[in-house]
Every structure is written in structure tokens, then in C-alpha cells.
XYZ file of C-alpha atoms in Angstrom:
757
model
C 58.405 84.108 91.605
C 57.821 84.003 95.388
C 60.818 83.822 97.953
C 59.991 80.283 98.919
C 60.333 79.020 95.183
C 63.602 81.077 95.410
C 64.918 79.265 97.816
C 63.643 75.610 96.434
C 65.620 76.826 93.384
C 68.869 77.957 94.640
C 68.908 74.794 97.092
C 68.484 73.144 93.917
C 71.921 74.479 92.040
C 73.338 74.016 95.686
C 72.687 69.966 95.524
C 74.192 70.217 92.306
C 76.930 71.967 92.719
C 77.680 69.886 95.573
C 77.069 66.613 93.377
C 80.091 68.071 90.811
C 82.275 68.206 94.165
C 81.761 65.193 94.837
C 82.138 63.538 91.543
C 85.740 65.914 91.609
C 86.833 64.806 95.336
C 86.090 61.125 93.773
C 88.428 61.494 90.973
C 90.885 63.405 92.628
C 90.775 60.468 95.857
C 91.791 58.262 93.182
C 94.072 59.758 91.784
C 95.999 60.853 95.341
C 96.236 56.999 95.986
C 97.531 56.184 92.980
C 100.537 58.984 93.293
C 101.306 58.086 96.894
C 101.848 54.311 95.464
C 103.706 55.243 92.973
C 106.125 57.626 95.356
C 106.091 54.466 97.557
C 107.832 52.298 94.896
C 110.120 55.072 93.706
C 111.280 55.769 96.993
C 111.613 51.976 97.835
C 113.633 51.228 94.520
C 115.576 54.543 93.784
C 118.906 52.628 94.318
C 117.690 50.057 92.012
C 116.558 52.063 89.262
C 119.822 54.130 89.262
C 123.309 53.377 87.685
C 126.191 53.462 89.762
C 129.436 53.057 88.649
C 132.416 55.014 89.785
C 135.797 53.516 87.979
C 135.636 55.928 85.111
C 135.071 59.915 84.746
C 132.431 59.420 82.325
C 130.898 56.480 84.425
C 130.659 59.009 87.289
C 128.598 61.457 85.701
C 126.379 58.679 84.157
C 125.331 58.081 87.989
C 125.258 61.920 88.642
C 123.170 62.005 85.571
C 121.040 58.896 86.761
C 120.727 60.379 90.175
C 119.559 63.583 89.370
C 116.874 61.939 86.642
C 115.250 59.867 89.812
C 114.992 62.686 92.264
C 113.646 65.100 89.844
C 110.991 62.349 88.729
C 110.678 61.836 92.570
C 110.284 65.106 93.255
C 107.785 65.907 90.877
C 105.409 62.645 91.886
C 105.423 64.289 95.642
C 104.652 67.806 94.299
C 101.767 66.187 92.338
C 100.832 64.791 95.157
C 100.898 67.824 97.734
C 98.787 69.727 94.824
C 96.057 67.243 95.015
C 95.798 67.480 98.749
C 95.207 70.984 98.509
C 92.499 70.817 95.430
C 90.855 67.976 98.017
C 90.817 70.945 101.008
C 89.433 73.446 98.903
C 86.707 70.794 97.643
C 86.160 70.037 101.052
C 85.463 73.626 102.365
C 83.289 74.365 99.210
C 81.336 71.300 99.671
C 80.151 72.407 102.821
C 79.247 76.341 101.968
C 79.832 76.351 97.937
C 79.071 80.132 97.551
C 78.123 83.089 99.673
C 76.723 85.442 97.218
C 75.309 85.581 93.290
C 75.035 88.745 90.866
C 73.220 88.854 87.333
C 75.372 90.617 84.912
C 74.666 91.949 81.407
C 78.387 93.071 79.884
C 77.443 95.910 76.881
C 76.207 96.063 74.479
C 73.284 93.710 74.024
C 75.034 90.398 75.600
C 73.347 87.859 77.203
C 72.493 87.947 81.071
C 75.128 85.961 82.934
C 74.667 84.277 86.806
C 77.649 84.573 88.252
C 78.404 82.525 91.682
C 81.200 83.796 94.054
C 82.853 81.672 96.778
C 85.848 80.906 98.477
C 87.477 79.341 95.343
C 86.497 78.842 91.732
C 84.782 75.434 90.879
C 84.278 74.469 86.919
C 81.920 72.179 85.377
C 83.182 68.453 84.377
C 83.891 69.454 80.919
C 85.957 72.469 82.493
C 83.883 74.611 80.175
C 82.122 76.931 82.418
C 82.109 78.265 85.969
C 79.710 76.825 88.356
C 81.615 79.515 91.406
C 84.138 82.308 90.425
C 86.814 82.895 93.111
C 85.912 85.520 94.814
C 89.710 87.190 94.013
C 88.740 86.733 90.148
C 87.586 90.209 88.606
C 84.326 89.538 87.955
C 83.945 89.096 91.464
C 85.069 92.742 92.360
C 81.529 93.620 90.896
C 79.687 91.998 94.435
C 82.090 93.962 96.493
C 81.953 97.106 94.757
C 78.236 97.842 93.129
C 74.827 97.785 93.959
C 72.205 97.026 91.284
C 72.571 99.143 88.251
C 75.079 100.254 85.981
C 78.692 98.583 86.896
C 82.242 97.671 85.482
C 85.124 95.514 86.464
C 88.991 96.019 85.432
C 90.465 92.845 83.529
C 93.946 92.887 81.929
C 92.671 93.621 77.985
C 90.532 96.721 79.921
C 87.154 97.969 81.437
C 84.295 95.971 81.346
C 80.622 97.566 81.104
C 77.504 96.208 82.363
C 74.607 96.411 84.096
C 73.985 94.417 87.412
C 70.195 93.355 87.416
C 70.445 91.082 90.696
C 72.750 90.792 93.687
C 71.566 88.394 96.082
C 73.386 86.937 99.492
C 73.539 83.405 101.080
C 74.246 82.019 104.039
C 75.305 78.295 103.273
C 76.246 75.731 106.200
C 76.652 71.932 105.712
C 75.376 72.113 102.059
C 72.210 73.662 102.765
C 70.557 76.958 102.590
C 70.175 78.836 106.141
C 69.586 82.370 104.591
C 68.971 84.256 101.845
C 69.187 88.378 101.071
C 68.599 90.164 97.809
C 69.969 93.482 98.262
C 71.165 96.998 96.973
C 74.734 96.697 99.172
C 77.458 94.855 99.265
C 76.323 93.333 102.599
C 73.003 93.391 103.957
C 72.661 94.076 107.997
C 71.265 90.479 108.616
C 73.870 88.958 106.911
C 76.390 91.050 108.716
C 74.604 90.375 111.904
C 75.211 86.968 111.827
C 78.428 86.870 111.239
C 79.363 89.697 113.621
C 76.919 88.296 116.222
C 79.099 85.491 116.807
C 81.303 84.791 119.520
C 84.470 85.494 119.284
C 87.215 83.137 118.215
C 90.462 82.407 119.375
C 92.033 82.630 116.110
C 90.618 85.316 113.123
C 88.648 84.066 110.556
C 88.665 85.100 106.783
C 85.808 87.628 105.895
C 85.727 87.057 102.182
C 81.603 87.009 102.351
C 81.365 89.944 104.069
C 83.960 92.610 102.571
C 82.827 96.130 102.021
C 83.582 98.312 99.359
C 86.504 100.062 101.478
C 87.969 97.315 102.480
C 87.915 95.649 99.093
C 90.191 98.804 97.930
C 93.106 98.194 99.975
C 92.721 94.269 99.057
C 92.761 94.483 95.245
C 95.147 97.336 95.157
C 97.666 96.114 92.853
C 99.964 99.779 91.632
C 100.146 102.163 95.002
C 104.028 101.486 96.012
C 103.063 102.845 99.819
C 99.775 101.903 100.578
C 98.518 103.603 103.785
C 95.438 102.305 105.382
C 94.134 104.200 108.724
C 91.121 102.313 110.228
C 89.451 102.847 113.539
C 89.287 100.285 116.137
C 87.026 97.360 115.015
C 87.045 98.614 111.631
C 88.418 95.067 110.161
C 91.911 96.183 108.167
C 93.689 93.599 109.240
C 91.519 91.199 108.240
C 91.246 93.434 104.855
C 94.810 93.383 104.832
C 95.070 89.184 105.270
C 92.720 88.964 102.440
C 94.821 91.181 100.415
C 97.388 89.071 100.932
C 95.564 86.145 99.614
C 94.300 88.222 96.619
C 97.975 89.224 95.387
C 99.181 85.369 95.828
C 96.037 84.630 93.401
C 96.485 87.949 91.465
C 100.546 87.311 90.288
C 100.546 83.630 91.173
C 102.936 83.081 88.152
C 105.359 85.399 89.628
C 104.834 85.779 93.420
C 104.899 83.543 96.231
C 104.423 82.995 99.834
C 108.386 83.996 99.896
C 108.004 87.104 98.820
C 105.986 88.644 100.891
C 106.675 89.316 104.723
C 104.609 90.596 107.463
C 105.676 92.542 110.794
C 103.141 92.035 113.422
C 102.670 93.473 116.942
C 103.433 89.982 119.066
C 103.757 86.796 119.083
C 100.344 86.301 120.377
C 98.906 88.321 117.504
C 100.703 86.250 114.547
C 99.184 82.914 116.259
C 95.567 84.817 116.242
C 96.029 85.369 112.649
C 97.310 82.290 111.449
C 94.777 80.226 110.015
C 93.199 82.824 107.803
C 95.696 82.472 105.043
C 95.576 78.544 105.022
C 91.087 79.166 105.146
C 91.768 80.632 101.884
C 93.738 78.156 100.370
C 97.155 79.750 100.319
C 100.575 79.252 102.354
C 101.494 81.438 105.464
C 103.837 84.225 104.731
C 106.719 84.763 106.754
C 105.748 86.405 109.888
C 107.846 88.360 112.961
C 107.857 91.038 115.194
C 109.887 94.041 114.407
C 111.906 93.005 117.472
C 112.726 89.903 116.251
C 113.834 91.386 112.713
C 116.090 93.374 114.876
C 117.448 90.694 116.596
C 118.609 89.300 113.590
C 121.176 92.085 113.286
C 122.696 92.353 116.544
C 124.832 90.284 118.628
C 123.487 86.999 120.186
C 125.326 88.550 123.560
C 123.501 91.927 123.921
C 120.134 91.862 125.726
C 117.708 93.877 124.326
C 114.609 95.659 125.906
C 111.129 94.868 124.209
C 108.632 97.576 123.145
C 106.318 96.238 126.160
C 109.204 96.154 128.408
C 110.159 99.771 127.456
C 105.879 100.456 128.167
C 106.032 98.451 131.185
C 108.904 100.963 132.818
C 107.653 104.272 131.553
C 104.177 103.121 133.041
C 105.291 101.934 136.453
C 108.603 104.323 137.249
C 108.108 106.088 140.183
C 111.527 108.273 139.962
C 110.491 111.420 138.223
C 113.969 112.276 137.327
C 114.988 108.580 135.838
C 111.297 109.149 133.992
C 112.133 112.304 132.235
C 115.635 111.311 131.448
C 114.117 108.380 129.743
C 111.587 110.283 128.352
C 114.185 112.281 126.571
C 116.391 109.680 125.520
C 113.210 108.215 123.718
C 112.575 111.344 121.890
C 116.198 111.496 120.477
C 116.753 108.186 119.933
C 113.257 108.029 118.136
C 113.443 110.960 115.856
C 114.988 111.141 112.166
C 117.492 114.049 114.214
C 119.211 110.663 115.609
C 119.864 108.659 112.250
C 121.555 112.158 110.942
C 123.635 112.319 114.285
C 124.759 108.634 113.639
C 125.434 109.701 110.090
C 127.849 112.326 110.940
C 129.799 110.458 113.629
C 129.705 107.730 111.049
C 131.392 110.029 108.429
C 134.320 110.439 111.182
C 135.186 106.531 111.368
C 136.066 106.722 107.850
C 139.147 108.321 109.275
C 139.999 106.972 112.952
C 138.268 105.401 115.607
C 136.464 102.021 114.924
C 136.963 99.560 117.566
C 138.689 96.083 116.889
C 139.083 92.882 118.701
C 142.149 90.744 119.043
C 142.302 87.334 116.757
C 143.324 84.952 119.839
C 143.405 81.375 119.688
C 144.415 79.147 123.007
C 144.558 82.389 125.102
C 146.992 83.526 122.585
C 146.600 86.715 120.437
C 147.567 85.791 116.746
C 146.358 89.296 115.188
C 146.323 92.322 117.616
C 142.901 94.860 117.643
C 145.698 97.639 116.591
C 147.464 95.193 113.542
C 143.565 94.832 111.966
C 143.025 98.907 112.705
C 146.207 99.579 111.095
C 145.454 97.643 108.042
C 141.574 98.819 107.796
C 142.825 102.196 108.033
C 145.524 102.042 105.690
C 142.814 101.252 102.994
C 141.712 103.729 100.452
C 139.077 106.189 102.315
C 137.288 106.524 99.350
C 136.043 102.837 99.860
C 133.095 102.530 102.106
C 133.441 101.311 105.531
C 131.464 97.805 104.581
C 133.920 97.347 101.822
C 136.972 97.578 103.355
C 135.492 95.364 106.561
C 135.368 92.884 103.639
C 138.933 93.222 102.332
C 139.676 92.992 106.450
C 138.335 89.651 106.666
C 139.957 88.519 103.651
C 143.740 89.547 105.515
C 142.630 88.253 108.281
C 141.554 84.600 106.874
C 145.237 84.659 105.007
C 147.097 85.483 108.109
C 145.545 82.463 109.903
C 146.369 80.535 107.353
C 149.873 81.295 108.006
C 149.181 80.689 111.629
C 147.522 77.255 111.243
C 150.730 75.863 109.112
C 152.967 76.693 111.954
C 150.735 75.313 114.565
C 150.918 72.070 113.044
C 154.441 71.197 114.106
C 153.417 71.905 118.093
C 153.208 69.782 120.700
C 149.768 70.104 121.625
C 148.650 68.933 117.987
C 149.682 65.537 118.821
C 148.269 65.477 121.747
C 145.277 66.194 120.141
C 145.485 63.590 117.387
C 145.751 60.807 120.177
C 142.538 62.017 121.153
C 140.549 60.967 117.391
C 138.101 59.301 116.796
C 138.478 56.182 114.229
C 137.033 57.976 111.406
C 139.171 60.569 111.362
C 142.091 57.982 111.340
C 140.587 56.132 108.550
C 140.339 59.372 106.195
C 143.860 60.058 107.029
C 144.949 56.686 105.855
C 143.295 56.846 102.887
C 144.489 59.899 102.026
C 147.773 58.687 103.016
C 147.362 55.769 100.006
C 146.026 57.973 97.472
C 149.384 59.926 98.144
C 152.122 57.384 98.997
C 150.832 54.503 100.676
C 154.724 53.681 101.908
C 155.280 57.419 103.735
C 154.087 57.023 107.381
C 155.162 60.240 108.465
C 153.039 61.886 105.576
C 149.793 59.930 107.442
C 150.883 61.837 111.028
C 151.004 64.747 108.808
C 147.557 64.520 107.728
C 146.066 63.920 110.918
C 147.955 67.241 112.054
C 146.370 69.126 109.638
C 142.872 67.578 110.414
C 143.017 68.653 114.211
C 144.609 72.372 113.592
C 141.818 72.859 110.843
C 139.301 71.450 113.406
C 140.618 73.736 116.134
C 140.616 76.793 114.112
C 137.601 76.214 112.448
C 135.430 78.326 115.212
C 137.814 81.424 114.681
C 137.731 81.110 110.942
C 134.019 81.355 111.291
C 133.838 84.368 113.619
C 136.088 86.307 111.132
C 133.628 85.755 108.460
C 130.764 87.278 111.219
C 132.967 90.300 111.503
C 133.126 89.498 114.801
C 136.315 91.347 114.868
C 134.817 94.750 114.619
C 133.783 95.929 118.223
C 130.679 97.636 117.108
C 129.058 98.188 120.502
C 132.374 99.914 121.647
C 132.443 101.928 118.874
C 128.521 102.777 119.218
C 129.269 103.319 122.892
C 132.202 106.188 121.969
C 129.851 108.343 120.502
C 128.003 109.086 123.854
C 131.647 109.702 125.555
C 131.849 112.774 123.364
C 130.706 116.268 124.451
C 127.975 117.128 122.399
C 126.762 120.507 122.883
C 124.447 121.345 120.128
C 121.753 118.614 121.234
C 119.254 118.861 124.104
C 120.002 116.979 127.056
C 123.022 115.487 125.507
C 124.683 114.732 128.995
C 121.851 112.775 130.628
C 120.875 111.001 127.305
C 124.802 109.768 127.492
C 124.768 108.870 130.934
C 121.802 106.241 130.503
C 123.069 105.215 127.283
C 127.143 104.767 128.647
C 125.514 102.361 131.487
C 123.271 100.768 129.394
C 126.087 99.694 127.287
C 128.224 99.028 129.592
C 125.942 96.224 130.812
C 125.445 94.878 127.499
C 121.751 96.058 127.202
C 119.973 98.031 124.531
C 117.084 99.910 125.611
C 114.218 99.584 122.692
C 114.806 103.000 121.508
C 118.607 102.204 121.048
C 117.828 98.352 118.846
C 117.091 100.137 115.973
C 119.785 102.736 116.380
C 122.311 100.272 116.808
C 121.376 97.853 114.055
C 121.485 100.588 111.346
C 124.949 101.774 113.051
C 126.284 98.071 113.287
C 124.880 97.725 109.630
C 126.598 100.968 108.522
C 129.966 99.737 109.787
C 129.794 95.739 108.915
C 126.942 95.721 105.802
C 123.301 95.304 106.302
C 122.260 93.757 103.162
C 119.280 95.324 101.723
C 116.349 92.956 101.111
C 115.345 92.544 97.746
C 113.514 89.330 98.104
C 110.378 90.343 99.955
C 108.336 92.135 97.573
C 105.638 92.905 99.563
C 106.146 93.808 103.404
C 102.677 94.856 105.537
C 103.353 96.337 108.837
C 100.127 95.989 111.085
C 100.096 98.639 114.086
C 102.202 100.838 112.193
C 101.156 104.099 114.297
C 103.388 102.232 117.169
C 106.482 102.609 114.779
C 108.756 105.356 115.458
C 110.421 107.979 112.944
C 113.438 106.132 113.138
C 112.257 102.842 112.431
C 109.998 103.640 109.538
C 112.861 105.473 108.321
C 115.282 102.240 108.738
C 112.339 100.052 107.333
C 112.066 101.827 104.331
C 116.221 101.729 103.724
C 116.431 97.834 104.300
C 113.279 97.052 101.488
C 114.132 100.076 99.124
C 112.340 98.364 96.510
C 109.603 96.777 98.244
C 106.100 97.430 98.128
C 104.667 98.620 101.376
C 100.876 98.162 103.225
C 101.266 100.059 106.174
C 97.288 99.790 108.346
C 97.170 100.811 111.982
C 94.655 103.951 113.944
C 96.039 106.789 115.020
C 93.762 106.715 117.784
C 95.720 103.751 119.179
C 99.272 104.995 119.913
C 99.836 104.017 122.653
C 103.704 104.591 122.392
C 102.675 107.854 123.055
C 106.457 108.668 124.329
C 108.534 107.229 121.883
C 108.013 110.248 118.901
C 105.471 112.434 117.818
C 106.131 111.498 113.966
C 103.629 108.550 112.934
C 104.099 106.993 110.066
C 100.286 106.966 109.433
C 99.897 111.173 109.898
C 99.452 112.372 106.253
C 102.268 115.281 106.737
C 104.900 112.745 107.513
C 104.815 110.908 104.990
C 106.828 111.220 101.881
C 106.507 110.848 98.200
C 103.260 109.474 96.040
C 101.206 106.759 97.980
C 97.786 105.927 98.306
C 95.817 106.216 101.966
C 92.360 104.686 102.620
C 90.835 105.352 105.740
C 87.982 103.376 107.107
C 85.728 104.756 109.552
C 83.233 102.174 110.638
C 83.561 99.884 113.658
C 82.445 96.866 112.814
C 83.628 94.818 115.983
C 81.722 96.596 118.848
C 78.184 97.280 119.516
C 76.522 100.331 118.739
C 76.663 101.082 121.929
C 80.279 100.491 123.152
C 80.999 102.224 120.366
C 79.053 105.464 120.750
C 80.414 105.194 124.232
C 83.987 104.832 123.310
C 84.071 106.985 120.681
C 83.150 110.204 123.157
C 87.086 109.760 124.366
C 89.050 108.553 121.501
C 91.425 110.858 120.619
C 90.048 111.178 117.050
C 86.169 110.298 118.075
C 84.676 112.741 115.630
C 85.838 109.981 112.396
C 84.133 106.945 114.165
C 81.219 105.678 112.920
C 79.039 102.904 114.567
C 77.702 99.460 112.434
C 73.885 99.308 113.625
C 74.520 95.926 115.737
C 72.337 96.689 119.007
C 73.713 95.589 121.891
C 73.740 96.783 126.272
C 75.340 99.296 127.382
C 79.018 99.783 128.994
C 78.135 98.542 132.559
C 80.167 100.559 134.861
C 80.657 99.373 138.453
C 81.388 101.757 141.388
C 83.162 100.492 143.872
C 82.893 102.578 147.022
C 85.664 100.290 148.871
C 88.658 99.017 146.666
C 88.423 95.991 148.715
C 85.385 94.888 147.252
C 86.661 94.580 143.362
C 87.514 90.968 143.841
C 83.704 90.348 144.773
C 82.663 92.355 142.201
C 84.784 90.863 139.263
C 83.523 87.463 140.203
C 79.629 88.355 139.922
C 80.714 90.218 136.629
C 82.283 86.742 135.558
C 79.505 84.678 136.747
C 76.890 86.808 134.726
C 78.965 87.054 131.634
C 79.276 82.677 131.566
C 76.411 82.445 132.365
C 75.917 84.396 129.162
C 77.358 81.859 127.358
C 80.057 84.325 126.386
C 83.568 82.210 125.517
C 85.995 85.024 125.859
C 86.116 86.938 128.428
C 89.389 89.354 128.897
C 90.290 91.634 132.089
C 92.388 94.426 130.204
C 94.698 96.176 132.454
C 96.724 98.937 132.085
C 100.621 97.284 133.311
C 102.135 94.028 133.734
C 102.438 95.053 137.426
C 98.294 95.319 137.772
C 97.677 92.231 135.470
C 99.859 90.167 138.073
C 97.659 92.029 141.066
C 94.406 91.135 139.454
C 95.578 87.249 138.833
C 96.341 86.929 142.326
C 93.261 88.179 143.568
C 91.322 85.577 141.002
C 93.031 82.461 140.392
C 92.005 80.745 143.740
C 88.310 81.639 142.770
C 88.007 80.932 138.979
C 89.839 79.212 136.536
C 92.320 82.034 134.935
C 95.059 82.332 132.675
C 97.734 84.842 132.083
C 98.942 86.343 129.184
C 102.461 88.240 128.889
C 104.794 88.890 126.001
C 105.968 85.261 125.907
C 102.307 84.291 125.171
C 102.124 82.588 121.948
C 98.133 81.301 121.713
C 95.169 81.799 123.924
C 92.004 79.338 124.624
C 88.722 80.403 125.210
C 87.773 81.377 128.966
C 89.142 83.939 131.108
C 92.022 85.682 130.183
C 94.035 88.682 132.060
C 96.906 90.768 129.924
C 97.956 94.101 129.761
C 96.309 96.247 127.144
C 99.889 96.571 125.057
C 99.190 92.797 124.487
C 95.704 93.231 123.710
C 96.528 95.188 120.364
C 94.591 93.398 117.136
C 92.969 90.926 119.128
C 89.161 91.065 119.815
C 87.054 89.273 123.056
C 83.444 88.161 123.614
C 83.010 90.785 127.010
C 86.361 93.146 128.050
C 86.134 94.024 131.853
C 88.661 97.106 133.088
C 89.539 96.196 136.518
C 90.358 99.696 137.509
C 89.309 102.855 135.918
C 90.076 105.398 138.728
C 91.186 108.976 138.413
C 94.335 107.066 140.204
C 95.274 104.635 137.521
C 94.244 106.511 134.702
C 95.905 109.981 135.362
C 97.591 111.275 132.544
C 96.403 112.848 129.094
C 98.925 109.880 127.480
C 96.936 107.587 128.957
C 93.784 108.446 126.529
C 95.110 106.009 123.635
C 95.549 102.902 126.100
C 92.141 103.161 127.483
C 90.519 103.742 124.516
C 92.686 100.468 122.852
C 91.732 98.168 126.069
C 87.881 99.441 125.666
C 87.532 98.663 122.003
C 88.895 94.716 122.331
C 84.583 94.155 123.427
C 82.409 92.459 121.098
C 79.350 92.198 122.941
C 79.921 93.245 126.633
C 82.399 95.855 128.347
C 82.731 96.225 132.125
C 84.294 99.214 133.654
C 85.306 98.958 137.544
C 85.833 102.088 139.320
C 86.227 104.142 142.729
C 83.988 107.093 143.377
C 86.569 109.221 141.185
C 86.789 107.950 138.064
C 89.387 109.159 135.347
C 88.397 111.792 133.405
C 88.074 109.815 129.655
C 85.218 107.946 131.630
C 84.036 111.062 132.810
C 83.578 112.251 129.076
C 81.729 108.857 128.129
C 79.149 109.443 130.620
C 78.671 113.256 130.486
């Protein structure tokens, strides 16, 4: 059969599938309309259909049952309406592009050949008997990703199914029309992947279900590993793969797993926004996304300032005081390590006997329970009981003491003054309470009003006690650095920095995890048992202490770590990297992605020359122009060169152009140079999304994001002048998909020299 005939036959099938979709859409739309009318009627007549009688206890029970029945009926209808809405969205997506792949598979031994079409979601015929489209996450769909034509197998709940693939075909379908069709022996032919990668970058990440590679498929369908470690070079699709993995897990375990059981630690708010569309595109609800900084903030007092990792980076890159810089490096090295966790544990063991600092319980500027009384009570409890459990006993004791004080306060003069300020509702409440108890006793009404006032005034105090605000965790943490410890290198210098910061109620980034861990050991830090899968992006930037803490908080959680040791930009933090095989203890599975799909072959070959692990990087065969190096004889010509470069890039219809700087300080400088000449937006750590156009940002905020074109404004040896800058420079350059421009003086940095040699 000729290729034209094949296309005609395949288009005929597409038309038939779209017709089925239209029929299903029509039925669901009609059903949705009926349900909506039913919901409106239920809401309108809710109380009319409920039997309300509060005269007798039995009548009250009947009323509650009637209310519950109506509420459940309404909730069930609303759930059904919501489910129909989801199905209609999926059908709408399928109508545009019903599927992207086909395999002809013959199950052994001797079964008939089956044509399997693979798309974004499953679709059955009108009789609900045969699959017109298989969901890409279905077990049989793995054949498409894992095998060329020939012998093949896939895993199911009843065992491994073996057979033979006689045809493997891929489609590009847009608006229900076949735009391209390929028969191939590998997962994705260059033509199809080229089409996907050759497009302009988007301001949001897209799903990659039609272009998933075999190694990515291993990540997506891994069901058994307690710890899955993904080392992927820049542009290898590791983040995309892990998002498809999330969608796969929600599909595979849909009876026992939902979006609330999964959590993702992303590197910054901008990245969280960038990936927010992927799961909804796949018909799944977004899971909980947060940064590790925000996660830590939840367990630290609100009146303590925490340095962000980006502020830490900015400080280390811009500090000109060598002595301060050396002290800060020492501080970061210690507090990022497992050794410091052991130091804290030793210190905590001494607190079992003495040393925890407490706060007075005050009311109206009077001390009701002194910190000394609290300390005496705490240390009167058995040492065998853990500190958090003793704190729980102390909280209960304080609340009992407050009840006594609350009772005594009712007769004070200030209470009656507050009674006179009560609103009408409070008076009515007291009146009805008085009627219920003794309608002739007027003094009882006053007592009730006094009780209302005192209870209201004491409520904030009781709330603070329940939050363990009587424990002065920060002062107790501070005591650690007031001790002499000759066994730790540079302890005095580290203590001086720590004491100054803590006195200002400021925690450096390296202190944040240590302090939350310490505070948890005092007042309790609950293990998170609800999260069953945790995904950590840019895992190479986590310290040994941070990773150890995460494992302690999520002891029963399966984890997926993904990152790239070549992009470990927080080089000052720790040498113990969670992606390094020697560091991770226990059983884990490791998948390495070495092929870079983001950038053109020319950009990849250029950047791998100065990558820390360049030998492990493979370029995908997508041709483009080599990086453009702009040599500036005079720095004053920088603005002119940048404007000319920007014009050329826009003339080529490149839609997202990023000027990636080493620091925020440099980013501010470049913004000032350009803002009056071209429309440009600056991105900082508070930016939650970006639009097409020209943006300026520091490299540490560009992690995980890609742009049509990247410009490095200053690659001189004066700017990138340390070996530790290698990963920064590499990360900045590898954000480029189609075009990379590097500006430098006649004295380029060593990394650029390596690339040009």
C-alpha cells in the first residue's frame, strides 16, 4: 500500500474517532445540563425538603438525619457534574489530536494482530466494548515507548504479556487532521521530535507524552523503588518525565492514591508557575507544590526572618570582605553537614536535664505564670519522657493554671468595664442563658456576662500556650553558640556569626533547617504520613543536613530525586550531594539521562566543553547556529551590542529572550541599561510567572526553565573568576533552546576559553 493510501486510511479512522467523540460530547453535555438543573432545584428547595423539628430529642435526631440526607444528595450531584466536566475537557483535547502513536501487536502464542492507538486518554466505542484509543499510561502502551518492531513484552497485574510488534507508527495530528505520519523502528523518529523541539519556548511547560523516550519511560513507570534518583543533564527532560510520572501514578493507583498524597519541592515560585499546566493538560489535578524555604517557614516562628537560598547565593557572590566571606563559608560548611546534626543531637541530650529557656505567661502586663515556674515543672517530670511529650504535659498544666486565673479574674473591676462595651448579641446570649438556668436571678446574668468577657480576653493566651509559645526555642538554640567547643574547627568564628544573627532574630539559610530540626526536637515536629510520594527537583542543591531532615519528616514516603550535578550552583553548601551515589545509603534505583534535547547540537557541543561532567553529555541531532561570541573592545559598547542582538533575535521571531546574569546585582545593572530602549521585564525571587518577550534574571532563578534565546551579558574573567563559578556559567548557557549569545571583553573567562579552544 502506498504512503498516500496509508494516510487516507488513517485520516478516515481519525474522522470516525472524532465522530464518536462528538456523539459522546453531545450525550455528556445533555447529561450535564440535566444535572445542573437538578443541582439548582436542590439548592433552591433545600429547606423545603428538610423536616425541621427541634421540640423533642427524637425530632432533633430526625432533623439532623434529614439535613444529612439532603446534603449528601446535593454533594453527590455536584460530584457527578464535576466528573462530567472533566470528561468533556478530555474529549475536547482528544478531538483536536486523538492520538499520536499506533502499534500493531500480536500476542503470543498465535493470537490475532491488534491495532493499538495511543493518546492522551482512553476512549471506547459507543458500546463500551472496544478501545478506540488507549491511555498512554495503560500497561500495553509501554510497548510504544520501550520497543522497536519485533519481539516485545509488557507487564500487567496478571504477569508479563509477550508478543510481536509488526508496525510502529507515529502521527502529528492537529485540528483532527493528520499533518505528519512516520513508520519507525525507534520510539520517536527524528522528524517528530524535531517538530516538537523546534518550536518556540513557551511560558509554561508542556506535556511530553507523545515524545517520551525509553529512559524517561523507566522513570515514569517505576512503581517499586523506595528512592528513585534521576541524574539528568541539562535539557534531558527529567522534570517533564517526573511530571508525567506523577500523572502515571495517579492513573495507575487511582483507587488508593490522590493528588493530596503527592508533594513536589520546586526550586522557586517561578518554576512552580512554569510547570503548573502540565498535570491539568493530562487530565489530573495539580498536586501540592512548595519550595523547601516555604516548607521550613511553616515550622518556624513568624517573627523570625529567614534568609532565602537566593539571598545566600547573592551574598556569597557579591561580598567584597574576604574575612567575612571566609567566616560565612565556614558557617555554611558546618551547618550544611550531617556532623552539625550530630552536634545538635548531643546538645539536645543535655537539655533533658537542664537548659531549656521558657517565657513568662502574661496577662494585661502581669505575670501569671513565671518562666521559672514553668522550668521547675518541666524538669520535675521524669527524664525518661521525651522532651516533646513533657512539653505536652507542661501545656496541659499551664492551661489548668489559666483556668484558675480566669476564674479569679471574673470579680475584678476591669471586667465590668468591658461588659459595658459588649455588643447586643453577647447580651442576648447571656439573657437566654440566664432564662435557661434561673429567669429570676439578675445577678446570674451579670456573672454570665463577666464569664464571656474573661473567656474572650484569655482566648489569645490559651491559643499561644497551645502553640507552645511558652518555649523560647530561639534563646535555647542561641545557648549552643555561647558554649566553648574546641573540637569543632572554626567554632569561635561560627559562634560569633550565629550569635549576632540570632540576636537580630535572623536565620541564615544554612541555619533554617538546623533550627527547624532543633525546634522540632523541643516541641515536636510531626512526621508526615499523608504524603506517599515526594518529588524533589534540583536535588543537587540540597545539603546533606536538609536531605537527612527530609527523610526524618517523611519516613514512610517514597521519594524521587531529580537534578544534575553539573548544575550544583550552591557549591559553598556541602560536598555531600543527594545525587552522588557514594552519599546515598540503602537501596535505591538510579537512572541517568545523558542526552540533551533542549538545545541545538551546536549549543550542546559548545557547553559540554566546560561542563563539570561534559563527557557524559550527548547532543540530540537538531541543527542550529553556533553560539555567537561578542568581543567588546570597550565595556561602554555593551548597551549598543545588547540592543543590536535583541533586535536580530526578535527579527527571527524568537518569542522568549532571556538576559541571564550571574547575580541580582548585575541583573539590576543590565535592566537600568536597557529599560529606556526596549520593553524588558526583570525577574526576581518574588516573581511567580513570566510572559513572552525580553526578561532579565539572575542564573539561580533560571533553573529548570528554557528560553528561545539566551544572552550572557558579561563572560569576562573579571566576572566569572573562580572555579566555583563553572556550574553557574554552565547553567546559564544551557537555558538556550535555539540561540546563545555571549558578550565578553578581550579577556574572556576560563570556561569560555575552554569552549573556544
